[in-house]
mmCIF file of C-alpha atoms in Angstrom:
data_model
loop_
_atom_site.group_PDB
_atom_site.id
_atom_site.type_symbol
_atom_site.label_atom_id
_atom_site.label_comp_id
_atom_site.label_asym_id
_atom_site.label_seq_id
_atom_site.Cartn_x
_atom_site.Cartn_y
_atom_site.Cartn_z
ATOM 1 C CA UNK A 839 5.032 -2.829 31.795
ATOM 2 C CA UNK A 840 2.554 -1.539 29.366
ATOM 3 C CA UNK A 841 5.282 -0.242 27.036
ATOM 4 C CA UNK A 842 6.970 -3.701 27.208
ATOM 5 C CA UNK A 843 3.756 -5.452 26.456
ATOM 6 C CA UNK A 844 3.272 -3.249 23.315
ATOM 7 C CA UNK A 845 6.850 -3.989 22.080
ATOM 8 C CA UNK A 846 6.250 -7.725 22.495
ATOM 9 C CA UNK A 847 2.925 -7.463 20.676
ATOM 10 C CA UNK A 848 4.471 -5.602 17.790
ATOM 11 C CA UNK A 849 7.325 -8.091 17.589
ATOM 12 C CA UNK A 850 4.745 -10.845 17.364
ATOM 13 C CA UNK A 851 2.253 -9.145 15.058
ATOM 14 C CA UNK A 852 4.571 -7.735 12.418
ATOM 15 C CA UNK A 853 5.830 -11.049 11.086
ATOM 16 C CA UNK A 854 2.199 -12.385 11.016
ATOM 17 C CA UNK A 855 1.085 -9.390 9.175
ATOM 18 C CA UNK A 856 3.939 -9.553 6.732
ATOM 19 C CA UNK A 857 3.228 -13.322 6.129
ATOM 20 C CA UNK A 858 -0.506 -12.697 5.599
ATOM 21 C CA UNK A 859 0.178 -9.800 3.158
ATOM 22 C CA UNK A 860 2.741 -11.660 1.100
ATOM 23 C CA UNK A 861 0.627 -14.850 0.800
ATOM 24 C CA UNK A 862 -2.476 -12.729 -0.088
ATOM 25 C CA UNK A 863 -0.544 -11.106 -2.934
ATOM 26 C CA UNK A 864 0.752 -14.506 -4.165
ATOM 27 C CA UNK A 865 -2.909 -15.946 -4.117
ATOM 28 C CA UNK A 866 -4.193 -13.019 -6.185
ATOM 29 C CA UNK A 867 -1.333 -13.273 -8.673
ATOM 30 C CA UNK A 868 -1.932 -17.086 -8.939
ATOM 31 C CA UNK A 869 -4.950 -16.419 -11.228
ATOM 32 C CA UNK A 870 -2.907 -14.908 -13.901
ATOM 33 C CA UNK A 871 -2.117 -15.092 -16.816
ATOM 34 C CA UNK A 872 -5.394 -16.356 -17.851
ATOM 35 C CA UNK A 873 -5.229 -19.152 -20.453
ATOM 36 C CA UNK A 874 -5.791 -18.175 -24.079
ATOM 37 C CA UNK A 875 -5.254 -21.375 -26.173
ATOM 38 C CA UNK A 876 -1.476 -20.802 -26.356
ATOM 39 C CA UNK A 877 -0.561 -24.211 -24.985
ATOM 40 C CA UNK A 878 -1.633 -27.596 -26.527
ATOM 41 C CA UNK A 879 -1.492 -29.417 -23.016
ATOM 42 C CA UNK A 880 -3.785 -28.685 -20.305
ATOM 43 C CA UNK A 881 -3.225 -30.314 -16.927
ATOM 44 C CA UNK A 882 -6.087 -30.686 -14.439
ATOM 45 C CA UNK A 883 -4.548 -31.137 -10.956
ATOM 46 C CA UNK A 884 -6.186 -33.813 -8.946
ATOM 47 C CA UNK A 885 -8.208 -33.453 -5.822
ATOM 48 C CA UNK A 886 -10.169 -35.654 -3.366
ATOM 49 C CA UNK A 887 -12.139 -38.686 -4.730
ATOM 50 C CA UNK A 888 -15.065 -39.800 -2.582
ATOM 51 C CA UNK A 889 -16.015 -43.499 -2.171
ATOM 52 C CA UNK A 890 -17.495 -45.106 -5.183
ATOM 53 C CA UNK A 891 -14.907 -43.317 -7.467
ATOM 54 C CA UNK A 892 -16.996 -40.052 -7.303
ATOM 55 C CA UNK A 893 -14.995 -36.717 -7.738
ATOM 56 C CA UNK A 894 -15.341 -34.373 -4.886
ATOM 57 C CA UNK A 895 -17.002 -31.028 -5.524
ATOM 58 C CA UNK A 896 -13.670 -29.249 -5.738
ATOM 59 C CA UNK A 897 -12.482 -31.810 -8.368
ATOM 60 C CA UNK A 898 -15.843 -31.505 -10.316
ATOM 61 C CA UNK A 899 -15.388 -27.814 -10.486
ATOM 62 C CA UNK A 900 -11.820 -28.249 -11.846
ATOM 63 C CA UNK A 901 -12.948 -30.679 -14.508
ATOM 64 C CA UNK A 902 -15.893 -28.490 -15.542
ATOM 65 C CA UNK A 903 -13.594 -25.628 -15.940
ATOM 66 C CA UNK A 904 -11.383 -27.689 -18.267
ATOM 67 C CA UNK A 905 -14.445 -28.847 -20.268
ATOM 68 C CA UNK A 906 -15.493 -25.229 -20.648
ATOM 69 C CA UNK A 907 -12.048 -24.363 -21.883
ATOM 70 C CA UNK A 908 -12.145 -27.286 -24.208
ATOM 71 C CA UNK A 909 -15.275 -25.815 -25.930
ATOM 72 C CA UNK A 910 -13.170 -22.807 -26.922
ATOM 73 C CA UNK A 911 -10.015 -24.749 -27.801
ATOM 74 C CA UNK A 912 -11.175 -28.250 -28.978
ATOM 75 C CA UNK A 913 -7.729 -29.443 -30.149
ATOM 76 C CA UNK A 914 -6.205 -29.340 -26.605
ATOM 77 C CA UNK A 915 -4.832 -32.501 -24.953
ATOM 78 C CA UNK A 916 -6.031 -32.765 -21.266
ATOM 79 C CA UNK A 917 -3.680 -34.352 -18.772
ATOM 80 C CA UNK A 918 -5.473 -35.787 -15.745
ATOM 81 C CA UNK A 919 -3.119 -36.006 -12.919
ATOM 82 C CA UNK A 920 -3.384 -37.607 -9.514
ATOM 83 C CA UNK A 921 -2.644 -40.861 -7.844
ATOM 84 C CA UNK A 922 -4.638 -42.739 -5.209
ATOM 85 C CA UNK A 923 -4.695 -41.677 -1.554
ATOM 86 C CA UNK A 924 -5.141 -44.240 1.197
ATOM 87 C CA UNK A 925 -8.786 -43.259 1.617
ATOM 88 C CA UNK A 926 -9.692 -43.345 -2.155
ATOM 89 C CA UNK A 927 -10.893 -46.431 -3.891
ATOM 90 C CA UNK A 928 -9.671 -45.213 -7.373
ATOM 91 C CA UNK A 929 -6.866 -42.993 -8.604
ATOM 92 C CA UNK A 930 -7.754 -39.406 -8.959
ATOM 93 C CA UNK A 931 -6.708 -39.532 -12.729
ATOM 94 C CA UNK A 932 -8.922 -42.497 -13.538
ATOM 95 C CA UNK A 933 -11.977 -40.877 -11.958
ATOM 96 C CA UNK A 934 -11.126 -37.529 -13.903
ATOM 97 C CA UNK A 935 -10.674 -39.388 -17.151
ATOM 98 C CA UNK A 936 -14.127 -41.089 -16.854
ATOM 99 C CA UNK A 937 -15.746 -37.685 -15.837
ATOM 100 C CA UNK A 938 -14.454 -36.222 -18.945
ATOM 101 C CA UNK A 939 -15.427 -39.118 -21.223
ATOM 102 C CA UNK A 940 -18.940 -39.190 -19.749
ATOM 103 C CA UNK A 941 -19.346 -35.613 -20.749
ATOM 104 C CA UNK A 942 -18.360 -36.119 -24.346
ATOM 105 C CA UNK A 943 -14.670 -35.287 -24.280
ATOM 106 C CA UNK A 944 -12.704 -37.554 -26.632
ATOM 107 C CA UNK A 945 -10.739 -40.247 -24.882
ATOM 108 C CA UNK A 946 -8.068 -39.952 -27.598
ATOM 109 C CA UNK A 947 -7.275 -36.341 -26.247
ATOM 110 C CA UNK A 948 -6.822 -37.484 -22.606
ATOM 111 C CA UNK A 949 -3.452 -38.307 -21.098
ATOM 112 C CA UNK A 950 -3.345 -40.094 -17.750
ATOM 113 C CA UNK A 951 -0.758 -39.541 -15.025
ATOM 114 C CA UNK A 952 -1.770 -41.595 -12.037
ATOM 115 C CA UNK A 953 1.270 -41.804 -9.902
ATOM 116 C CA UNK A 954 1.604 -38.446 -8.262
ATOM 117 C CA UNK A 955 0.866 -37.685 -4.695
ATOM 118 C CA UNK A 956 1.476 -34.020 -4.651
ATOM 119 C CA UNK A 957 1.269 -30.972 -6.853
ATOM 120 C CA UNK A 958 4.994 -30.888 -7.454
ATOM 121 C CA UNK A 959 4.700 -34.689 -8.680
ATOM 122 C CA UNK A 960 1.633 -33.790 -10.698
ATOM 123 C CA UNK A 961 3.750 -31.303 -12.722
ATOM 124 C CA UNK A 962 6.980 -33.273 -12.706
ATOM 125 C CA UNK A 963 5.398 -36.573 -13.835
ATOM 126 C CA UNK A 964 3.266 -34.883 -16.557
ATOM 127 C CA UNK A 965 6.393 -33.140 -17.854
ATOM 128 C CA UNK A 966 8.118 -36.456 -18.082
ATOM 129 C CA UNK A 967 5.180 -38.051 -20.021
ATOM 130 C CA UNK A 968 4.874 -35.290 -22.551
ATOM 131 C CA UNK A 969 8.619 -35.022 -23.060
ATOM 132 C CA UNK A 970 10.283 -32.688 -25.468
ATOM 133 C CA UNK A 971 7.059 -31.795 -27.094
ATOM 134 C CA UNK A 972 6.112 -29.865 -23.953
ATOM 135 C CA UNK A 973 6.383 -26.020 -24.781
ATOM 136 C CA UNK A 974 4.280 -25.066 -21.750
ATOM 137 C CA UNK A 975 1.050 -25.967 -19.859
ATOM 138 C CA UNK A 976 -2.198 -24.516 -19.054
ATOM 139 C CA UNK A 977 -2.837 -25.450 -15.386
ATOM 140 C CA UNK A 978 -6.405 -26.014 -14.171
ATOM 141 C CA UNK A 979 -6.964 -25.985 -10.477
ATOM 142 C CA UNK A 980 -8.948 -24.312 -7.724
ATOM 143 C CA UNK A 981 -8.465 -20.558 -7.532
ATOM 144 C CA UNK A 982 -6.594 -20.743 -4.147
ATOM 145 C CA UNK A 983 -4.200 -23.424 -5.458
ATOM 146 C CA UNK A 984 -2.899 -21.884 -8.576
ATOM 147 C CA UNK A 985 -0.236 -19.577 -6.982
ATOM 148 C CA UNK A 986 1.569 -22.758 -5.657
ATOM 149 C CA UNK A 987 1.102 -24.710 -8.924
ATOM 150 C CA UNK A 988 2.621 -21.702 -10.768
ATOM 151 C CA UNK A 989 5.491 -21.474 -8.277
ATOM 152 C CA UNK A 990 6.219 -25.183 -8.700
ATOM 153 C CA UNK A 991 5.776 -24.920 -12.404
ATOM 154 C CA UNK A 992 8.585 -22.252 -12.576
ATOM 155 C CA UNK A 993 10.734 -24.337 -10.362
ATOM 156 C CA UNK A 994 10.459 -27.141 -12.907
ATOM 157 C CA UNK A 995 11.044 -24.833 -15.784
ATOM 158 C CA UNK A 996 7.597 -25.060 -17.244
ATOM 159 C CA UNK A 997 6.016 -22.023 -18.806
ATOM 160 C CA UNK A 998 2.342 -21.882 -17.852
ATOM 161 C CA UNK A 999 -0.847 -19.974 -17.862
ATOM 162 C CA UNK A 1000 -3.926 -20.874 -15.771
ATOM 163 C CA UNK A 1001 -7.668 -21.673 -15.673
ATOM 164 C CA UNK A 1002 -9.216 -20.909 -12.281
ATOM 165 C CA UNK A 1003 -11.933 -23.168 -10.891
ATOM 166 C CA UNK A 1004 -14.090 -21.845 -8.090
ATOM 167 C CA UNK A 1005 -13.548 -23.389 -4.519
ATOM 168 C CA UNK A 1006 -16.539 -24.931 -2.934
ATOM 169 C CA UNK A 1007 -17.840 -22.530 -0.134
ATOM 170 C CA UNK A 1008 -17.937 -25.400 2.390
ATOM 171 C CA UNK A 1009 -14.161 -25.638 2.292
ATOM 172 C CA UNK A 1010 -13.015 -22.200 1.172
ATOM 173 C CA UNK A 1011 -11.868 -20.707 4.462
ATOM 174 C CA UNK A 1012 -10.103 -23.848 5.628
ATOM 175 C CA UNK A 1013 -8.206 -24.568 2.359
ATOM 176 C CA UNK A 1014 -7.311 -20.838 1.864
ATOM 177 C CA UNK A 1015 -5.728 -20.702 5.314
ATOM 178 C CA UNK A 1016 -3.911 -23.976 4.886
ATOM 179 C CA UNK A 1017 -2.682 -22.985 1.369
ATOM 180 C CA UNK A 1018 -0.907 -19.892 2.845
ATOM 181 C CA UNK A 1019 1.445 -22.226 4.823
ATOM 182 C CA UNK A 1020 1.838 -24.642 1.845
ATOM 183 C CA UNK A 1021 2.929 -21.625 -0.206
ATOM 184 C CA UNK A 1022 5.473 -20.691 2.301
ATOM 185 C CA UNK A 1023 6.729 -24.278 2.266
ATOM 186 C CA UNK A 1024 6.918 -24.380 -1.461
ATOM 187 C CA UNK A 1025 8.769 -21.052 -1.502
ATOM 188 C CA UNK A 1026 11.352 -22.278 0.950
ATOM 189 C CA UNK A 1027 11.770 -25.869 -0.430
ATOM 190 C CA UNK A 1028 10.977 -25.590 -4.182
ATOM 191 C CA UNK A 1029 8.468 -28.528 -3.744
#
């Protein structure tokens, strides 16, 4: 009986360990290559907007990372990408645009994509807006989210590099756990 229990335990644990190891490696690899000014277009991927059209802490971290990058490379165009969820009173893109403008980033260098409801749509819709001029993108997102954004970018034939924004400690464990399953889904479906 004991031997049988060990075999069952191994059969159960090995796939879980494999899944955890692979997704950990993907998450680590997501933060490379770091952006170096190579691409003209920088996309900030949307995140939760709180009542009153206020960016969540995660979204503010992403926007601040983009603003820091813009200080080094002031000629970039920033694409703010994100639609409006059912519990949001404004589109993520409109809130992001206002946040950047309020901090001195020129409105003329902001491109708004406000129809997307997923990371895949963020990238696809932004690619369509920019058109043939798109040679590649610098993706700005939370550190845990970059692996999936890169995976989807590759699926859409978009070259990319990344800017990693920190994840708020209050949500870090939850979103990293959930992201592992989202990575697997994107790997399987391409979306």
